[in-house]
């Protein structure tokens, strides 16, 4: 045996943090740190998924035919417009691996989804972060100005995770008019079902007018399938196929595919649950603002408290409720069951009384 050095991973990993899941809580209902849906699976999902358990000795359908057909029928696009994976974050990783390499640039707002830097840095491309505006919204003019001849991808998260605001249709239209057509603009709509702002941008509308747009969506949030990991991209067929090529085969199980298709068939129940979450969101925002908190407008299933350096201390004070702190920036709080939301609001009020602005 020669030498004593251990095998070394790629140097790109040296500066990449490990993704942090939401902090566990006293009970599942008290976990407001992961933007999970507090409701159980939609009607028909358990039965359809359970039927797949008897054939788990078989590989899943690598072509995801049933899922793509169901999405095609729902969204009015041919099946070759879709590329699915284990959650929209896995689809994002595949997309960036397919379209970025060393020497390229990727532009996105910050703070935004914490997986963006990990996915981007793994490709070897250069990250260009553009600060959010003071109201926690995307500064699209500044993002457009940050695009250079080396830029290959721009990420636009709407509603923005973790701050909550949406990008307006007017702003996205103006942005797309300035971005070169060879630059992929990824519109991340993981929380689109919770949006009620009529002025909000639509990724699908943008895709219809701009071939360089890719839309990301997921079954983890509104549909309540976070544990089964199904997300997908919507893109022009030539882009969708590039994502499929970069996705490991058999990544989405037949059980997960069946659950996703069944969820699409439970539209009425979905809308009822989403509306209940939206109403809880509105109540939480009103209550927190009534306590004096500066809560940005949110169209997602969470609220944002811009606590700055107090983020970690606030999160600790929320025990037994688990919230998601981002050190130096703020705290994201998911909308949970009504009684837990009430408990969280009381804890936030107690903090506010002892830590006045």
Coordinates of C-alpha atoms in Angstrom, one line a residue:
X1 CA 0.0 0.0 0.0
X2 CA 1.6 3.2 -1.1
X3 CA 0.9 6.6 0.3
X4 CA -1.4 7.6 3.1
X5 CA -3.8 10.1 1.5
X6 CA -7.5 9.2 1.2
X7 CA -9.5 9.6 -2.0
X8 CA -10.5 13.2 -2.5
X9 CA -13.9 14.5 -3.7
X10 CA -14.1 17.2 -6.3
X11 CA -12.8 20.6 -5.1
X12 CA -16.1 22.1 -6.0
X13 CA -17.6 20.4 -2.9
X14 CA -15.2 22.3 -0.6
X15 CA -17.4 25.4 -0.4
X16 CA -20.8 23.7 -0.9
X17 CA -22.9 23.3 2.3
X18 CA -24.9 20.2 3.0
X19 CA -28.6 20.8 2.5
X20 CA -30.3 21.3 5.8
X21 CA -33.8 19.7 6.3
X22 CA -36.3 21.4 8.5
X23 CA -35.7 20.9 12.2
X24 CA -37.7 18.1 13.8
X25 CA -40.5 19.1 16.2
X26 CA -42.3 17.8 19.2
X27 CA -45.0 16.4 16.9
X28 CA -45.4 16.4 13.1
X29 CA -48.1 19.1 13.5
X30 CA -45.6 21.3 15.3
X31 CA -43.1 21.2 12.4
X32 CA -43.6 24.5 10.6
X33 CA -40.0 24.4 9.2
X34 CA -40.4 22.5 5.9
X35 CA -43.5 24.0 4.1
X36 CA -45.2 20.7 4.3
X37 CA -49.0 20.3 3.7
X38 CA -50.7 19.7 7.1
X39 CA -53.4 17.6 5.4
X40 CA -53.2 13.8 4.6
X41 CA -53.0 12.6 1.0
X42 CA -55.9 13.5 -1.3
X43 CA -58.9 11.1 -1.8
X44 CA -57.9 8.0 -3.9
X45 CA -54.2 8.5 -3.5
X46 CA -53.6 5.9 -0.8
X47 CA -55.6 3.3 -2.7
X48 CA -53.9 3.9 -6.0
X49 CA -50.4 4.0 -4.4
X50 CA -51.0 0.9 -2.3
X51 CA -52.0 -1.1 -5.4
X52 CA -48.4 -0.6 -6.6
X53 CA -46.9 -2.3 -3.5
X54 CA -47.6 -5.8 -4.8
X55 CA -45.3 -5.2 -7.8
X56 CA -42.3 -3.5 -6.2
X57 CA -40.1 -6.4 -7.5
X58 CA -40.5 -4.7 -10.9
X59 CA -38.7 -1.6 -12.1
X60 CA -40.9 1.5 -12.5
X61 CA -42.0 2.9 -15.9
X62 CA -38.8 4.9 -16.8
X63 CA -40.9 6.7 -19.5
X64 CA -43.4 7.9 -16.8
X65 CA -46.1 7.4 -19.5
X66 CA -49.1 7.6 -17.2
X67 CA -47.8 10.7 -15.4
X68 CA -46.9 12.6 -18.6
X69 CA -50.2 11.7 -20.1
X70 CA -52.1 13.0 -17.0
X71 CA -50.0 16.2 -17.0
X72 CA -50.6 16.5 -20.8
X73 CA -54.4 16.3 -20.3
X74 CA -54.3 18.8 -17.4
X75 CA -52.1 21.4 -18.9
X76 CA -52.9 21.1 -22.6
X77 CA -49.4 20.3 -23.8
X78 CA -48.1 17.2 -25.5
X79 CA -46.3 14.7 -23.2
X80 CA -42.9 15.5 -24.7
X81 CA -43.1 18.9 -22.9
X82 CA -42.5 17.3 -19.5
X83 CA -39.5 15.9 -17.5
X84 CA -40.1 14.5 -14.1
X85 CA -37.8 13.6 -11.2
X86 CA -37.7 13.1 -7.5
X87 CA -39.0 16.5 -6.6
X88 CA -38.6 19.7 -8.5
X89 CA -35.2 20.2 -6.8
X90 CA -33.9 17.0 -8.5
X91 CA -35.3 18.2 -11.8
X92 CA -33.4 21.5 -11.2
X93 CA -30.2 19.6 -10.6
X94 CA -30.6 17.6 -13.8
X95 CA -31.5 20.8 -15.8
X96 CA -28.4 22.6 -14.6
X97 CA -26.2 19.6 -15.2
X98 CA -27.5 19.5 -18.7
X99 CA -27.0 23.2 -19.5
X100 CA -24.1 24.5 -17.3
X101 CA -20.4 23.8 -17.2
X102 CA -17.2 25.5 -16.0
X103 CA -16.9 29.0 -17.5
X104 CA -20.7 29.6 -17.7
X105 CA -22.7 31.8 -15.4
X106 CA -26.0 31.4 -13.6
X107 CA -27.9 34.4 -12.2
X108 CA -30.5 34.2 -9.4
X109 CA -31.9 36.4 -6.7
X110 CA -30.7 36.1 -3.1
X111 CA -32.0 35.2 -0.7
X112 CA -34.0 32.5 -2.5
X113 CA -34.3 28.7 -2.4
X114 CA -31.2 27.4 -0.5
X115 CA -30.7 24.5 -2.9
X116 CA -29.9 26.9 -5.8
X117 CA -26.3 27.5 -4.7
X118 CA -25.7 23.8 -4.2
X119 CA -27.1 22.8 -7.6
X120 CA -25.3 25.6 -9.4
X121 CA -21.9 25.2 -7.7
X122 CA -21.9 21.4 -8.5
X123 CA -21.8 22.2 -12.2
X124 CA -18.6 24.3 -11.9
X125 CA -20.4 27.4 -13.3
X126 CA -20.0 30.8 -11.7
X127 CA -22.9 32.0 -9.5
X128 CA -24.1 35.6 -9.8
X129 CA -26.4 36.5 -6.9
X130 CA -28.6 39.6 -7.1
X131 CA -29.9 40.9 -3.8
X132 CA -33.7 41.0 -3.2
X133 CA -35.3 44.4 -2.9
X134 CA -36.1 45.8 0.5
X135 CA -39.6 44.4 0.2
X136 CA -38.3 40.9 -0.3
X137 CA -39.2 40.9 -4.1
X138 CA -37.0 40.0 -7.0
X139 CA -35.1 42.9 -8.5
X140 CA -35.6 41.8 -12.1
X141 CA -34.0 44.9 -13.7
X142 CA -30.9 44.3 -11.7
X143 CA -31.0 40.6 -12.6
X144 CA -31.2 41.5 -16.3
X145 CA -28.3 43.9 -15.9
X146 CA -26.3 41.0 -14.4
X147 CA -26.7 38.8 -17.5
X148 CA -23.5 38.7 -19.6
X149 CA -22.4 36.8 -22.7
X150 CA -21.4 34.0 -20.3
X151 CA -24.8 33.6 -18.7
X152 CA -26.6 30.4 -19.6
X153 CA -29.3 30.2 -16.9
X154 CA -31.4 32.6 -14.8
X155 CA -33.5 31.3 -11.9
X156 CA -36.7 33.1 -11.0
X157 CA -38.5 31.8 -7.9
X158 CA -42.2 32.9 -7.7
X159 CA -43.5 32.9 -5.1
X160 CA -40.0 33.3 -3.7
X161 CA -38.8 30.8 -1.1
X162 CA -38.3 31.8 1.7
X163 CA -39.7 35.3 1.6
X164 CA -43.0 34.8 -0.1
X165 CA -43.7 37.5 -2.7
X166 CA -44.5 36.8 -6.4
X167 CA -43.0 38.2 -9.5
X168 CA -45.7 40.2 -11.4
X169 CA -46.7 39.3 -15.0
X170 CA -45.7 42.8 -16.2
X171 CA -42.2 42.5 -14.6
X172 CA -41.6 39.0 -16.0
X173 CA -42.7 40.1 -19.5
X174 CA -40.3 43.0 -19.4
X175 CA -37.5 40.9 -18.1
X176 CA -37.9 38.2 -20.8
X177 CA -37.9 40.9 -23.4
X178 CA -34.4 41.8 -22.4
X179 CA -32.8 38.4 -21.8
X180 CA -31.1 36.9 -24.8
X181 CA -33.0 33.9 -26.3
X182 CA -30.1 31.5 -25.7
X183 CA -30.3 32.0 -21.9
X184 CA -32.6 29.6 -20.1
X185 CA -35.0 31.3 -17.7
X186 CA -36.2 28.9 -15.1
X187 CA -39.5 30.0 -13.5
X188 CA -39.7 28.0 -10.2
X189 CA -43.4 27.7 -9.3
X190 CA -43.2 25.2 -6.5
X191 CA -46.0 27.1 -4.6
X192 CA -48.1 28.3 -7.6
X193 CA -51.3 26.6 -6.3
X194 CA -51.4 29.0 -3.3
X195 CA -51.1 32.2 -5.4
X196 CA -54.2 34.5 -5.3
X197 CA -52.7 37.7 -6.7
X198 CA -54.3 38.4 -10.1
X199 CA -51.2 40.3 -11.2
X200 CA -48.8 37.4 -10.6
X201 CA -46.8 36.0 -13.4
X202 CA -47.7 32.7 -15.0
X203 CA -44.8 30.4 -16.0
X204 CA -47.0 28.7 -18.5
X205 CA -48.0 31.9 -20.2
X206 CA -44.3 32.9 -20.3
X207 CA -43.4 29.5 -21.8
X208 CA -46.1 30.0 -24.5
X209 CA -44.4 33.2 -25.7
X210 CA -40.7 32.4 -25.0
X211 CA -39.0 29.1 -26.0
X212 CA -36.2 29.6 -23.5
X213 CA -38.5 29.4 -20.5
X214 CA -38.6 26.3 -18.3
X215 CA -41.3 26.0 -15.5
X216 CA -40.7 23.9 -12.4
X217 CA -43.6 22.5 -10.4
X218 CA -44.0 19.9 -7.7
X219 CA -46.5 17.5 -6.0
X220 CA -44.8 18.1 -2.6
X221 CA -46.5 21.2 -1.5
X222 CA -50.2 21.7 -2.4
X223 CA -50.7 18.1 -3.4
X224 CA -49.2 16.8 -0.1
X225 CA -46.8 14.2 -1.6
X226 CA -43.6 15.5 0.0
X227 CA -42.6 12.0 1.1
X228 CA -43.0 10.5 -2.3
X229 CA -40.8 13.0 -4.2
X230 CA -42.4 13.9 -7.5
X231 CA -41.6 17.1 -9.4
X232 CA -41.5 18.1 -13.0
X233 CA -40.3 20.6 -15.6
X234 CA -42.5 22.0 -18.3
X235 CA -40.4 23.1 -21.3
X236 CA -40.2 23.0 -25.1
X237 CA -39.5 19.4 -26.1
X238 CA -35.9 19.9 -27.1
X239 CA -35.2 21.3 -23.6
X240 CA -37.3 18.7 -21.8
X241 CA -35.4 15.9 -23.5
X242 CA -32.1 17.4 -22.3
X243 CA -33.4 17.2 -18.7
X244 CA -34.5 13.6 -19.1
X245 CA -31.1 12.7 -20.4
X246 CA -29.5 14.1 -17.2
X247 CA -32.0 12.4 -14.9
X248 CA -31.0 8.9 -13.5
X249 CA -33.3 6.2 -15.0
X250 CA -36.1 4.8 -12.9
X251 CA -35.8 7.7 -10.5
X252 CA -39.6 8.2 -9.8
X253 CA -41.2 5.0 -8.5
X254 CA -44.4 3.6 -9.9
X255 CA -45.9 4.1 -6.5
X256 CA -45.1 7.8 -6.6
X257 CA -46.3 8.1 -10.2
X258 CA -49.6 6.5 -9.3
X259 CA -50.0 8.8 -6.3
X260 CA -49.3 11.9 -8.5
X261 CA -51.8 10.8 -11.1
X262 CA -54.5 10.1 -8.5
X263 CA -53.8 13.6 -7.0
X264 CA -54.4 15.2 -10.3
X265 CA -57.8 13.5 -10.4
X266 CA -58.8 15.0 -7.0
X267 CA -59.0 18.6 -8.1
X268 CA -62.0 19.6 -6.1
X269 CA -60.6 18.3 -2.8
X270 CA -57.2 19.9 -3.7
X271 CA -58.8 23.3 -4.1
X272 CA -60.7 23.0 -0.8
X273 CA -57.5 22.2 1.0
X274 CA -55.4 24.9 -0.7
X275 CA -58.1 27.5 0.0
X276 CA -58.1 26.5 3.7
X277 CA -54.3 27.0 3.8
X278 CA -54.6 30.3 2.0
X279 CA -57.1 31.5 4.6
X280 CA -54.8 30.5 7.4
X281 CA -52.0 32.3 5.7
X282 CA -54.0 35.5 5.5
X283 CA -54.9 35.2 9.2
X284 CA -51.3 34.6 10.2
X285 CA -50.1 37.6 8.2
X286 CA -52.8 39.8 9.8
X287 CA -52.0 38.6 13.3
X288 CA -48.2 39.0 13.0
X289 CA -48.5 42.4 11.4
X290 CA -50.9 43.3 14.3
X291 CA -48.1 42.5 16.7
X292 CA -45.8 44.9 14.8
X293 CA -43.9 42.5 12.6
X294 CA -42.8 43.6 9.2
X295 CA -44.2 40.7 7.2
X296 CA -43.7 40.8 3.4
X297 CA -46.6 40.0 1.2
X298 CA -46.7 36.3 0.7
X299 CA -48.5 34.1 -1.9
X300 CA -47.0 30.8 -0.7
X301 CA -47.8 28.5 2.2
X302 CA -45.4 30.3 4.5
X303 CA -44.6 33.7 6.0
X304 CA -41.3 35.4 6.4
X305 CA -40.0 37.4 9.4
X306 CA -36.9 39.5 8.5
X307 CA -35.2 39.1 11.9
X308 CA -31.6 39.6 10.7
X309 CA -29.2 38.6 13.4
X310 CA -32.0 37.6 15.8
X311 CA -33.2 34.7 13.5
X312 CA -31.5 31.9 15.4
X313 CA -32.6 33.2 18.9
X314 CA -36.2 33.6 17.7
X315 CA -36.3 30.1 16.3
X316 CA -35.0 28.7 19.6
X317 CA -37.7 30.7 21.5
X318 CA -40.4 29.1 19.4
X319 CA -39.9 25.6 20.9
X320 CA -41.9 23.3 20.8
X321 CA -42.9 24.7 17.4
X322 CA -40.1 24.2 14.8
X323 CA -39.5 27.1 12.3
X324 CA -36.8 27.6 9.7
X325 CA -34.2 30.2 10.6
X326 CA -31.7 31.6 8.1
X327 CA -28.8 33.0 10.1
X328 CA -28.4 36.7 9.6
X329 CA -31.5 37.0 7.4
X330 CA -34.8 35.9 8.9
X331 CA -37.2 33.1 9.7
X332 CA -39.6 31.2 7.5
X333 CA -42.7 29.8 9.1
X334 CA -44.9 27.3 7.3
X335 CA -48.7 27.5 7.5
X336 CA -49.7 24.5 9.5
X337 CA -52.8 23.2 11.3
X338 CA -54.9 26.1 12.8
X339 CA -54.2 25.3 16.4
X340 CA -50.5 25.2 15.8
X341 CA -50.6 28.4 13.9
X342 CA -52.3 30.0 16.9
X343 CA -49.6 28.6 19.2
X344 CA -46.9 30.0 16.9
X345 CA -48.5 33.5 16.8
X346 CA -48.6 33.5 20.6
X347 CA -44.9 32.7 20.8
X348 CA -44.2 35.4 18.2
X349 CA -46.1 37.9 20.3
X350 CA -44.3 37.0 23.4
X351 CA -41.0 37.5 21.6
X352 CA -42.1 40.8 20.3
X353 CA -43.0 42.1 23.7
X354 CA -39.5 41.3 25.0
X355 CA -37.7 42.4 21.8
X356 CA -39.4 45.6 20.6
X357 CA -38.3 46.9 17.2

